[in-house]
Amino acid sequence: MKPQRRLRLGMVGGGEGAFIGAVHRLAARMDDRYELVAGAFSSSLENCQRTGAALWLDPARCYASYQKMAAQEADGIDVVAIVTPNFLHAPVATAFLQAGIHVICDKPLCLNAQQASQLAAVVKQSQCQFILTHNYSAYPLIREARQRVLSGELGEIRFVEVEYLQDWMSELVEQTDNKQASWRGEPAKAGAGCIGDVGTHAWQLASFVSGMLPQSLSAELATVVAGRALDDDVRVTLRYANGARGRLWASQVASGHENSLRLRIYGSEASLEFQQENPNQLWIRPRNAPAYCLTRGSGVLSDEVRTMGRVPAGHPEGYLEGFGQIYREAADQIWAAIDGQPFSGSLLPGIDDGVAGMKFIDAVRHSSMADGKWVDFSAA
Ligand SMILES: NC(=O)c1ccc[n+]([C@@H]2O[C@H](COP(=O)([O-])OP(=O)(O)OC[C@H]3O[C@@H](n4cnc5c(N)ncnc54)[C@H](O)[C@@H]3O)[C@@H](O)[C@H]2O)c1
């Protein structure tokens, strides 16, 4: 059934000078299913008002606090995007869920596994939709990779190798005027360092494509840059129930890397490789046949995957379109909830993925503090 109107979107965070809020706003407009109508864009009212004015919003709907916005917009917005530093995700989400408003929240879910379980209970009580923007899982060729693993084309999965490497924190940027770095360097605001910031993306992508969560893990968290309060490099070894082994390496001090998120999965019959910085290609390497590269427009992709694109094949799509896809599918999911219709088959990351991600961080910390001791993740 065609929705009768655009979804009314509110935003918390994403004020002037912020990074990801603007990406969410572009993503929401990409398929014309949302209209931004309200915001608490910043902890500074002046910044919030300037941001709202630049976005042509009614000044009366630019709020001094998210609490005020949640109270006043219960009938004014359908969904809120949460794009604040991590420590605010849980309290902001709770305020809006309790007002009956659907939530699209950026990652990592919150500060720790205990807070994640509490938030999960609020989501379940609210009966609202909760979408977590692990955006890389909405790239067309990642969906294709997942289908190929699930169809058994790779055979029995033996190795899962994932890495997310950056170098922008190679110096003590949190002590400069870099807005994005400042809260990321504060334990009370970030909750975790590299493991939360990019490690959770790598974790979610590997789990999404392989269809498996590990049974146990051994980890080493490191702080490479002197004076930093949180980890900036993490290495994790994983063991899966079927005997497969895995490795996850996330780093924000890996010189020469910008957003090098790379996933390789090896089965008994073939392997696959995806690199986020080249997201219109997916390599498949069968054991007894030549390797081949699938492209976003390839005629052999399923209709479901091929129709995800917004511009003809050969025109690169990537980060923004991945976010746009999350927003497109979230709109379908939220409209079904508003109309009281059943909705099945969602591939969007939700509260359960967020809880698993926070348990992963806790397990990594636990193992690292015990000098890499194997931690039973299935019991986490
Ligand atoms: N999915 C991705 O690819 C991706 C990429 C970057 C960041 N993120 C996540 O997005 C979130 C924001 O990251 P960022 O890099 O955009 O940070 P940022 O510092 O650029 O932006 C944070 C915004 O939140 C606002 N804010 C702070 N306190 C507030 C309050 N009390 N009320 C309202 N607004 C408040 C700030 O003023 C700022 O506008 C983080 O959770 C981060 O992990 C996700």
Short mmCIF file of C-alpha atoms and ligand atoms in Angstrom, two decimals:
data_model
loop_
_atom_site.label_atom_id
_atom_site.label_comp_id
_atom_site.label_asym_id
_atom_site.label_seq_id
_atom_site.Cartn_x
_atom_site.Cartn_y
_atom_site.Cartn_z
CA MET A 1 0.00 0.00 0.00
CA LYS A 2 1.36 3.41 -0.96
CA PRO A 3 2.01 5.70 2.03
CA GLN A 4 -0.27 8.74 2.02
CA ARG A 5 2.44 11.21 2.87
CA ARG A 6 6.09 11.64 3.77
CA LEU A 7 7.12 10.53 7.24
CA ARG A 8 7.65 13.49 9.57
CA LEU A 9 11.24 13.31 10.76
CA GLY A 10 12.84 14.91 13.81
CA MET A 11 16.55 14.95 14.57
CA VAL A 12 18.59 15.05 17.78
CA GLY A 13 22.20 16.09 17.17
CA GLY A 14 23.50 17.03 13.74
CA GLY A 15 23.94 20.75 14.48
CA GLU A 16 26.20 23.14 12.63
CA GLY A 17 29.73 21.67 12.50
CA ALA A 18 28.60 18.08 13.07
CA PHE A 19 29.38 15.19 10.72
CA ILE A 20 26.82 12.41 10.50
CA GLY A 21 23.61 14.43 10.98
CA ALA A 22 23.99 15.91 7.49
CA VAL A 23 24.49 12.43 6.05
CA HIS A 24 21.23 11.28 7.67
CA ARG A 25 19.42 14.30 6.26
CA LEU A 26 20.67 13.55 2.74
CA ALA A 27 19.75 9.88 3.16
CA ALA A 28 16.24 10.79 4.31
CA ARG A 29 15.69 12.97 1.24
CA MET A 30 17.20 10.57 -1.27
CA ASP A 31 13.96 8.70 -1.99
CA ASP A 32 11.64 11.49 -0.86
CA ARG A 33 9.99 9.54 1.92
CA TYR A 34 10.71 11.89 4.81
CA GLU A 35 10.35 15.56 5.63
CA LEU A 36 12.51 17.05 8.38
CA VAL A 37 10.18 19.12 10.57
CA ALA A 38 11.78 19.43 14.02
CA GLY A 39 15.10 19.17 15.81
CA ALA A 40 17.14 19.49 18.96
CA PHE A 41 20.32 19.76 16.93
CA SER A 42 22.77 20.78 19.61
CA SER A 43 23.28 21.28 23.32
CA SER A 44 23.67 24.96 22.40
CA LEU A 45 20.33 26.64 21.67
CA GLU A 46 22.01 29.20 19.38
CA ASN A 47 23.56 26.45 17.30
CA CYS A 48 20.22 24.60 17.22
CA GLN A 49 18.40 27.69 15.99
CA ARG A 50 21.02 28.49 13.36
CA THR A 51 20.89 24.89 12.12
CA GLY A 52 17.09 24.94 12.02
CA ALA A 53 17.08 28.25 10.11
CA ALA A 54 19.55 26.89 7.56
CA LEU A 55 17.21 23.91 7.07
CA TRP A 56 14.11 26.15 6.68
CA LEU A 57 12.48 24.79 9.85
CA ASP A 58 9.85 26.55 11.92
CA PRO A 59 11.85 28.16 14.77
CA ALA A 60 9.18 27.00 17.22
CA ARG A 61 10.15 23.42 16.37
CA CYS A 62 13.89 23.89 17.08
CA TYR A 63 14.22 22.85 20.69
CA ALA A 64 16.59 23.73 23.50
CA SER A 65 16.60 20.10 24.66
CA TYR A 66 15.66 16.66 23.40
CA GLN A 67 13.43 16.18 26.46
CA LYS A 68 11.33 19.19 25.46
CA MET A 69 11.20 18.02 21.89
CA ALA A 70 10.06 14.49 22.85
CA ALA A 71 7.30 15.97 25.04
CA GLN A 72 6.06 18.44 22.44
CA GLU A 73 6.43 16.40 19.27
CA ALA A 74 4.59 13.22 20.32
CA ASP A 75 1.97 13.98 17.65
CA GLY A 76 4.22 16.11 15.47
CA ILE A 77 6.80 13.61 14.24
CA ASP A 78 6.63 9.94 13.27
CA VAL A 79 10.32 9.15 13.65
CA VAL A 80 13.44 10.66 15.19
CA ALA A 81 17.03 10.31 13.98
CA ILE A 82 19.58 10.21 16.82
CA VAL A 83 22.97 11.48 15.69
CA THR A 84 24.55 12.62 18.94
CA PRO A 85 27.68 11.37 20.71
CA ASN A 86 27.24 7.83 22.02
CA PHE A 87 26.41 8.59 25.67
CA LEU A 88 23.15 10.25 24.62
CA HIS A 89 21.83 7.44 22.40
CA ALA A 90 20.08 5.50 25.18
CA PRO A 91 18.49 8.41 27.07
CA VAL A 92 17.37 10.13 23.87
CA ALA A 93 15.97 6.92 22.37
CA THR A 94 14.16 6.15 25.63
CA ALA A 95 12.52 9.59 25.72
CA PHE A 96 11.20 9.28 22.15
CA LEU A 97 10.18 5.62 22.38
CA GLN A 98 8.19 6.42 25.51
CA ALA A 99 6.45 9.17 23.54
CA GLY A 100 5.51 6.54 20.90
CA ILE A 101 7.96 7.81 18.27
CA HIS A 102 9.93 5.43 16.03
CA VAL A 103 13.73 5.68 16.22
CA ILE A 104 16.58 5.61 13.72
CA CYS A 105 19.75 5.67 15.84
CA ASP A 106 23.38 5.77 14.87
CA LYS A 107 25.89 3.25 16.22
CA PRO A 108 27.28 2.12 18.58
CA LEU A 109 23.98 1.47 20.34
CA CYS A 110 25.03 2.98 23.69
CA LEU A 111 27.72 2.80 26.38
CA ASN A 112 27.70 -0.84 27.54
CA ALA A 113 25.83 -4.14 27.48
CA GLN A 114 23.82 -3.41 30.61
CA GLN A 115 22.49 -0.15 29.20
CA ALA A 116 21.79 -1.98 25.92
CA SER A 117 19.59 -4.57 27.65
CA GLN A 118 17.65 -1.81 29.40
CA LEU A 119 17.11 -0.01 26.12
CA ALA A 120 16.01 -3.26 24.47
CA ALA A 121 13.31 -3.61 27.12
CA VAL A 122 12.10 -0.07 26.39
CA VAL A 123 11.98 -0.82 22.64
CA LYS A 124 9.92 -3.96 23.23
CA GLN A 125 7.48 -2.18 25.54
CA SER A 126 7.06 0.70 23.11
CA GLN A 127 6.15 -1.41 20.07
CA CYS A 128 7.99 1.21 18.02
CA GLN A 129 10.47 0.40 15.27
CA PHE A 130 14.13 0.80 16.19
CA ILE A 131 16.69 0.93 13.40
CA LEU A 132 20.44 1.10 14.01
CA THR A 133 22.41 2.66 11.16
CA HIS A 134 25.05 0.06 10.46
CA ASN A 135 24.93 1.53 6.98
CA TYR A 136 27.48 -0.76 5.31
CA SER A 137 25.06 -3.68 5.56
CA ALA A 138 22.78 -1.88 3.10
CA TYR A 139 25.22 -1.77 0.18
CA PRO A 140 23.85 -3.79 -2.76
CA LEU A 141 26.95 -5.98 -3.12
CA ILE A 142 26.99 -6.70 0.60
CA ARG A 143 23.41 -7.96 0.26
CA GLU A 144 24.59 -10.07 -2.69
CA ALA A 145 27.51 -11.42 -0.66
CA ARG A 146 25.13 -12.38 2.14
CA GLN A 147 22.78 -14.19 -0.27
CA ARG A 148 25.69 -16.12 -1.77
CA VAL A 149 26.92 -17.27 1.65
CA LEU A 150 23.41 -18.27 2.74
CA SER A 151 22.74 -20.13 -0.52
CA GLY A 152 25.77 -22.31 0.20
CA GLU A 153 27.72 -21.16 -2.86
CA LEU A 154 30.91 -20.79 -0.81
CA GLY A 155 30.44 -24.22 0.80
CA GLU A 156 31.07 -24.72 4.50
CA ILE A 157 32.38 -21.45 5.97
CA ARG A 158 35.95 -21.84 7.27
CA PHE A 159 37.35 -18.33 7.83
CA VAL A 160 35.84 -14.90 8.42
CA GLU A 161 38.35 -12.04 8.11
CA VAL A 162 37.26 -8.46 8.65
CA GLU A 163 39.20 -5.26 9.15
CA TYR A 164 38.25 -1.63 9.50
CA LEU A 165 41.33 0.59 9.30
CA GLN A 166 41.62 4.36 9.58
CA ASP A 167 44.50 6.67 10.47
CA TRP A 168 42.79 9.93 11.44
CA MET A 169 43.56 9.37 15.14
CA SER A 170 47.28 8.74 14.62
CA GLU A 171 47.99 11.85 16.67
CA LEU A 172 46.25 13.22 19.75
CA VAL A 173 43.51 14.92 17.68
CA GLU A 174 41.14 14.91 20.65
CA GLN A 175 43.31 17.64 22.15
CA THR A 176 42.88 19.90 19.11
CA ASP A 177 39.68 21.73 18.10
CA ASN A 178 38.48 18.69 16.11
CA LYS A 179 34.81 18.44 17.15
CA GLN A 180 34.42 14.81 16.12
CA ALA A 181 37.54 13.75 18.01
CA SER A 182 36.91 15.64 21.23
CA TRP A 183 34.01 13.56 22.57
CA ARG A 184 35.48 10.36 21.04
CA GLY A 185 38.44 10.81 23.38
CA GLU A 186 36.29 11.01 26.51
CA PRO A 187 35.37 7.66 28.10
CA ALA A 188 32.14 9.01 29.63
CA LYS A 189 30.90 10.29 26.26
CA ALA A 190 32.21 7.65 23.87
CA GLY A 191 31.93 4.56 26.10
CA ALA A 192 34.57 2.82 23.99
CA GLY A 193 37.31 3.88 21.59
CA CYS A 194 38.13 2.31 18.27
CA ILE A 195 36.28 -0.90 19.19
CA GLY A 196 33.01 1.03 19.48
CA ASP A 197 33.57 3.55 16.73
CA VAL A 198 34.64 1.29 13.87
CA GLY A 199 35.03 -2.14 15.49
CA THR A 200 31.25 -2.48 15.83
CA HIS A 201 30.80 -1.77 12.11
CA ALA A 202 33.29 -4.54 11.26
CA TRP A 203 31.62 -6.88 13.74
CA GLN A 204 28.12 -6.22 12.40
CA LEU A 205 29.20 -6.57 8.76
CA ALA A 206 30.96 -9.88 9.37
CA SER A 207 27.96 -11.22 11.31
CA PHE A 208 25.47 -9.97 8.71
CA VAL A 209 27.22 -11.50 5.71
CA SER A 210 28.39 -14.74 7.32
CA GLY A 211 25.10 -15.28 9.16
CA MET A 212 27.12 -16.42 12.18
CA LEU A 213 27.97 -15.05 15.62
CA PRO A 214 31.14 -16.43 17.22
CA GLN A 215 31.04 -18.78 20.18
CA SER A 216 34.18 -17.44 21.80
CA LEU A 217 36.81 -14.79 21.33
CA SER A 218 40.27 -13.71 22.43
CA ALA A 219 41.14 -10.03 22.17
CA GLU A 220 43.79 -7.39 22.64
CA LEU A 221 42.81 -3.75 22.97
CA ALA A 222 45.65 -1.27 22.67
CA THR A 223 46.20 2.44 23.09
CA VAL A 224 48.99 3.24 20.67
CA VAL A 225 49.03 7.03 20.97
CA ALA A 226 50.42 8.17 24.32
CA GLY A 227 48.04 10.32 26.37
CA ARG A 228 44.86 8.84 24.85
CA ALA A 229 42.20 7.68 27.34
CA LEU A 230 40.63 4.96 25.19
CA ASP A 231 41.71 2.19 22.81
CA ASP A 232 42.75 3.08 19.27
CA ASP A 233 43.59 -0.42 17.98
CA VAL A 234 41.96 -3.81 18.57
CA ARG A 235 42.69 -7.35 17.39
CA VAL A 236 40.21 -10.14 18.02
CA THR A 237 40.42 -13.84 17.19
CA LEU A 238 37.07 -15.59 16.82
CA ARG A 239 35.89 -19.18 17.00
CA TYR A 240 32.54 -20.22 15.53
CA ALA A 241 30.26 -23.13 16.41
CA ASN A 242 30.85 -24.88 13.07
CA GLY A 243 34.62 -24.88 13.64
CA ALA A 244 35.26 -21.79 11.52
CA ARG A 245 37.89 -19.30 12.67
CA GLY A 246 37.80 -15.54 12.33
CA ARG A 247 39.83 -12.40 12.87
CA LEU A 248 38.74 -8.82 13.35
CA TRP A 249 41.23 -5.95 13.27
CA ALA A 250 39.98 -2.42 13.82
CA SER A 251 42.37 0.49 14.04
CA GLN A 252 42.25 4.26 13.91
CA VAL A 253 46.03 4.56 13.86
CA ALA A 254 46.81 2.45 10.76
CA SER A 255 48.85 4.90 8.68
CA GLY A 256 47.71 5.40 5.12
CA HIS A 257 44.20 4.00 5.61
CA GLU A 258 41.11 6.22 5.38
CA ASN A 259 38.01 4.04 5.65
CA SER A 260 39.41 0.70 4.71
CA LEU A 261 36.64 -1.69 5.70
CA ARG A 262 37.41 -5.03 4.09
CA LEU A 263 35.57 -8.33 4.47
CA ARG A 264 36.77 -11.70 3.27
CA ILE A 265 34.87 -14.93 3.82
CA TYR A 266 36.37 -18.29 2.89
CA GLY A 267 34.30 -21.44 2.38
CA SER A 268 35.24 -24.96 1.39
CA GLU A 269 34.30 -24.19 -2.27
CA ALA A 270 34.99 -20.48 -2.79
CA SER A 271 35.82 -17.22 -1.07
CA LEU A 272 34.54 -13.67 -1.42
CA GLU A 273 36.08 -10.27 -0.87
CA PHE A 274 34.45 -6.84 -0.48
CA GLN A 275 36.23 -3.54 0.07
CA GLN A 276 34.17 -0.58 1.23
CA GLU A 277 36.37 1.89 -0.62
CA ASN A 278 35.50 0.11 -3.87
CA PRO A 279 31.88 -0.80 -3.11
CA ASN A 280 30.68 -1.37 -6.66
CA GLN A 281 32.69 -4.57 -6.90
CA LEU A 282 32.50 -7.94 -5.18
CA TRP A 283 35.13 -10.57 -5.88
CA ILE A 284 34.22 -14.25 -5.87
CA ARG A 285 37.07 -16.74 -6.03
CA PRO A 286 35.98 -20.35 -6.61
CA ARG A 287 38.55 -23.01 -5.77
CA ASN A 288 38.48 -24.78 -9.13
CA ALA A 289 37.49 -22.02 -11.53
CA PRO A 290 38.66 -18.54 -12.48
CA ALA A 291 37.97 -15.72 -10.06
CA TYR A 292 35.35 -13.19 -11.15
CA CYS A 293 34.27 -9.75 -10.12
CA LEU A 294 30.58 -8.90 -9.75
CA THR A 295 29.66 -5.28 -10.32
CA ARG A 296 26.65 -3.39 -9.03
CA GLY A 297 24.89 -3.61 -12.40
CA SER A 298 25.84 -7.18 -13.20
CA GLY A 299 23.04 -9.08 -14.94
CA VAL A 300 23.61 -12.12 -12.74
CA LEU A 301 22.62 -10.34 -9.52
CA SER A 302 19.19 -11.08 -8.10
CA ASP A 303 16.46 -8.55 -9.04
CA GLU A 304 16.25 -7.62 -5.38
CA VAL A 305 19.88 -6.51 -5.32
CA ARG A 306 20.05 -5.01 -8.82
CA THR A 307 17.08 -2.73 -8.18
CA MET A 308 18.71 -1.24 -5.09
CA GLY A 309 20.76 1.13 -7.24
CA ARG A 310 19.61 4.68 -7.91
CA VAL A 311 21.75 5.52 -10.94
CA PRO A 312 22.65 3.26 -13.88
CA ALA A 313 25.46 0.79 -13.42
CA GLY A 314 28.92 2.17 -14.00
CA HIS A 315 28.13 5.33 -12.04
CA PRO A 316 29.66 4.69 -8.63
CA GLU A 317 27.37 4.49 -5.62
CA GLY A 318 28.53 4.04 -2.06
CA TYR A 319 28.34 5.57 1.38
CA LEU A 320 25.45 8.00 0.87
CA GLU A 321 23.34 5.50 -1.07
CA GLY A 322 23.94 2.86 1.62
CA PHE A 323 22.52 5.29 4.14
CA GLY A 324 19.71 6.13 1.70
CA GLN A 325 18.86 2.44 1.47
CA ILE A 326 18.58 2.19 5.25
CA TYR A 327 16.18 5.14 5.20
CA ARG A 328 14.20 3.70 2.29
CA GLU A 329 13.70 0.34 3.99
CA ALA A 330 13.10 1.98 7.37
CA ALA A 331 10.24 3.98 5.80
CA ASP A 332 8.57 0.76 4.61
CA GLN A 333 9.00 -0.78 8.04
CA ILE A 334 7.69 2.28 9.90
CA TRP A 335 4.72 2.69 7.55
CA ALA A 336 3.74 -0.94 8.10
CA ALA A 337 3.85 -0.31 11.87
CA ILE A 338 1.77 2.87 11.56
CA ASP A 339 -0.80 1.04 9.42
CA GLY A 340 -0.82 -1.94 11.79
CA GLN A 341 0.32 -4.24 8.98
CA PRO A 342 2.65 -7.20 9.52
CA PHE A 343 6.17 -6.70 8.15
CA SER A 344 8.57 -9.56 7.64
CA GLY A 345 11.95 -10.11 6.09
CA SER A 346 13.56 -6.88 7.25
CA LEU A 347 17.32 -6.88 6.66
CA LEU A 348 17.86 -3.71 8.65
CA PRO A 349 19.97 -3.81 11.79
CA GLY A 350 17.84 -3.25 14.86
CA ILE A 351 17.94 -3.37 18.63
CA ASP A 352 19.09 -7.01 18.78
CA ASP A 353 22.10 -6.19 16.60
CA GLY A 354 22.86 -3.27 18.88
CA VAL A 355 22.69 -5.45 21.97
CA ALA A 356 24.96 -8.06 20.33
CA GLY A 357 27.43 -5.29 19.41
CA MET A 358 27.59 -4.03 22.98
CA LYS A 359 28.02 -7.58 24.32
CA PHE A 360 30.84 -7.99 21.82
CA ILE A 361 32.58 -4.88 23.19
CA ASP A 362 32.16 -6.11 26.76
CA ALA A 363 33.55 -9.54 25.85
CA VAL A 364 36.52 -7.95 24.05
CA ARG A 365 37.30 -5.81 27.10
CA HIS A 366 36.98 -8.78 29.38
CA SER A 367 39.35 -10.88 27.31
CA SER A 368 41.85 -8.08 26.82
CA MET A 369 42.01 -7.32 30.53
CA ALA A 370 42.74 -11.01 31.15
CA ASP A 371 45.66 -10.94 28.69
CA GLY A 372 43.71 -12.43 25.78
CA LYS A 373 41.92 -15.17 27.70
CA TRP A 374 39.24 -16.92 25.61
CA VAL A 375 35.81 -15.60 26.54
CA ASP A 376 32.65 -17.58 25.90
CA PHE A 377 30.63 -15.22 23.75
CA SER A 378 27.58 -17.48 23.45
CA ALA A 379 27.09 -16.98 27.20
CA ALA A 380 27.71 -13.23 27.06
N1 LIG B 1 27.27 5.09 10.69
C1 LIG B 1 28.36 5.80 10.42
O1 LIG B 1 28.98 5.61 9.40
C2 LIG B 1 28.79 6.86 11.40
C3 LIG B 1 29.81 7.76 11.02
C4 LIG B 1 30.16 8.77 11.93
C5 LIG B 1 29.56 8.86 13.16
N2 LIG B 1 28.61 7.93 13.51
C6 LIG B 1 27.95 8.02 14.83
O2 LIG B 1 27.14 9.18 14.84
C7 LIG B 1 27.15 9.79 16.12
C8 LIG B 1 27.61 11.25 15.99
O3 LIG B 1 28.91 11.28 15.46
P1 LIG B 1 29.47 12.58 14.71
O4 LIG B 1 30.78 12.21 14.15
O5 LIG B 1 28.44 13.13 13.78
O6 LIG B 1 29.67 13.56 15.94
P2 LIG B 1 29.65 15.16 15.92
O7 LIG B 1 30.40 15.59 17.11
O8 LIG B 1 30.07 15.66 14.59
O9 LIG B 1 28.12 15.53 16.09
C9 LIG B 1 27.40 15.33 17.30
C10 LIG B 1 26.25 16.31 17.37
O10 LIG B 1 25.48 16.06 18.53
C11 LIG B 1 25.17 17.31 19.14
N3 LIG B 1 24.85 17.19 20.55
C12 LIG B 1 25.69 16.98 21.60
N4 LIG B 1 24.99 16.99 22.76
C13 LIG B 1 23.69 17.20 22.42
C14 LIG B 1 22.48 17.32 23.16
N5 LIG B 1 22.46 17.22 24.50
N6 LIG B 1 21.33 17.53 22.48
C15 LIG B 1 21.33 17.66 21.13
N7 LIG B 1 22.44 17.54 20.38
C16 LIG B 1 23.60 17.32 21.02
C17 LIG B 1 26.43 18.15 18.90
O11 LIG B 1 26.18 19.54 19.07
C18 LIG B 1 26.69 17.78 17.45
O12 LIG B 1 25.87 18.56 16.59
C19 LIG B 1 28.08 8.93 16.98
O13 LIG B 1 27.31 8.04 17.74
C20 LIG B 1 28.93 8.18 15.98
O14 LIG B 1 29.37 6.93 16.45
C21 LIG B 1 28.22 6.97 12.65
#
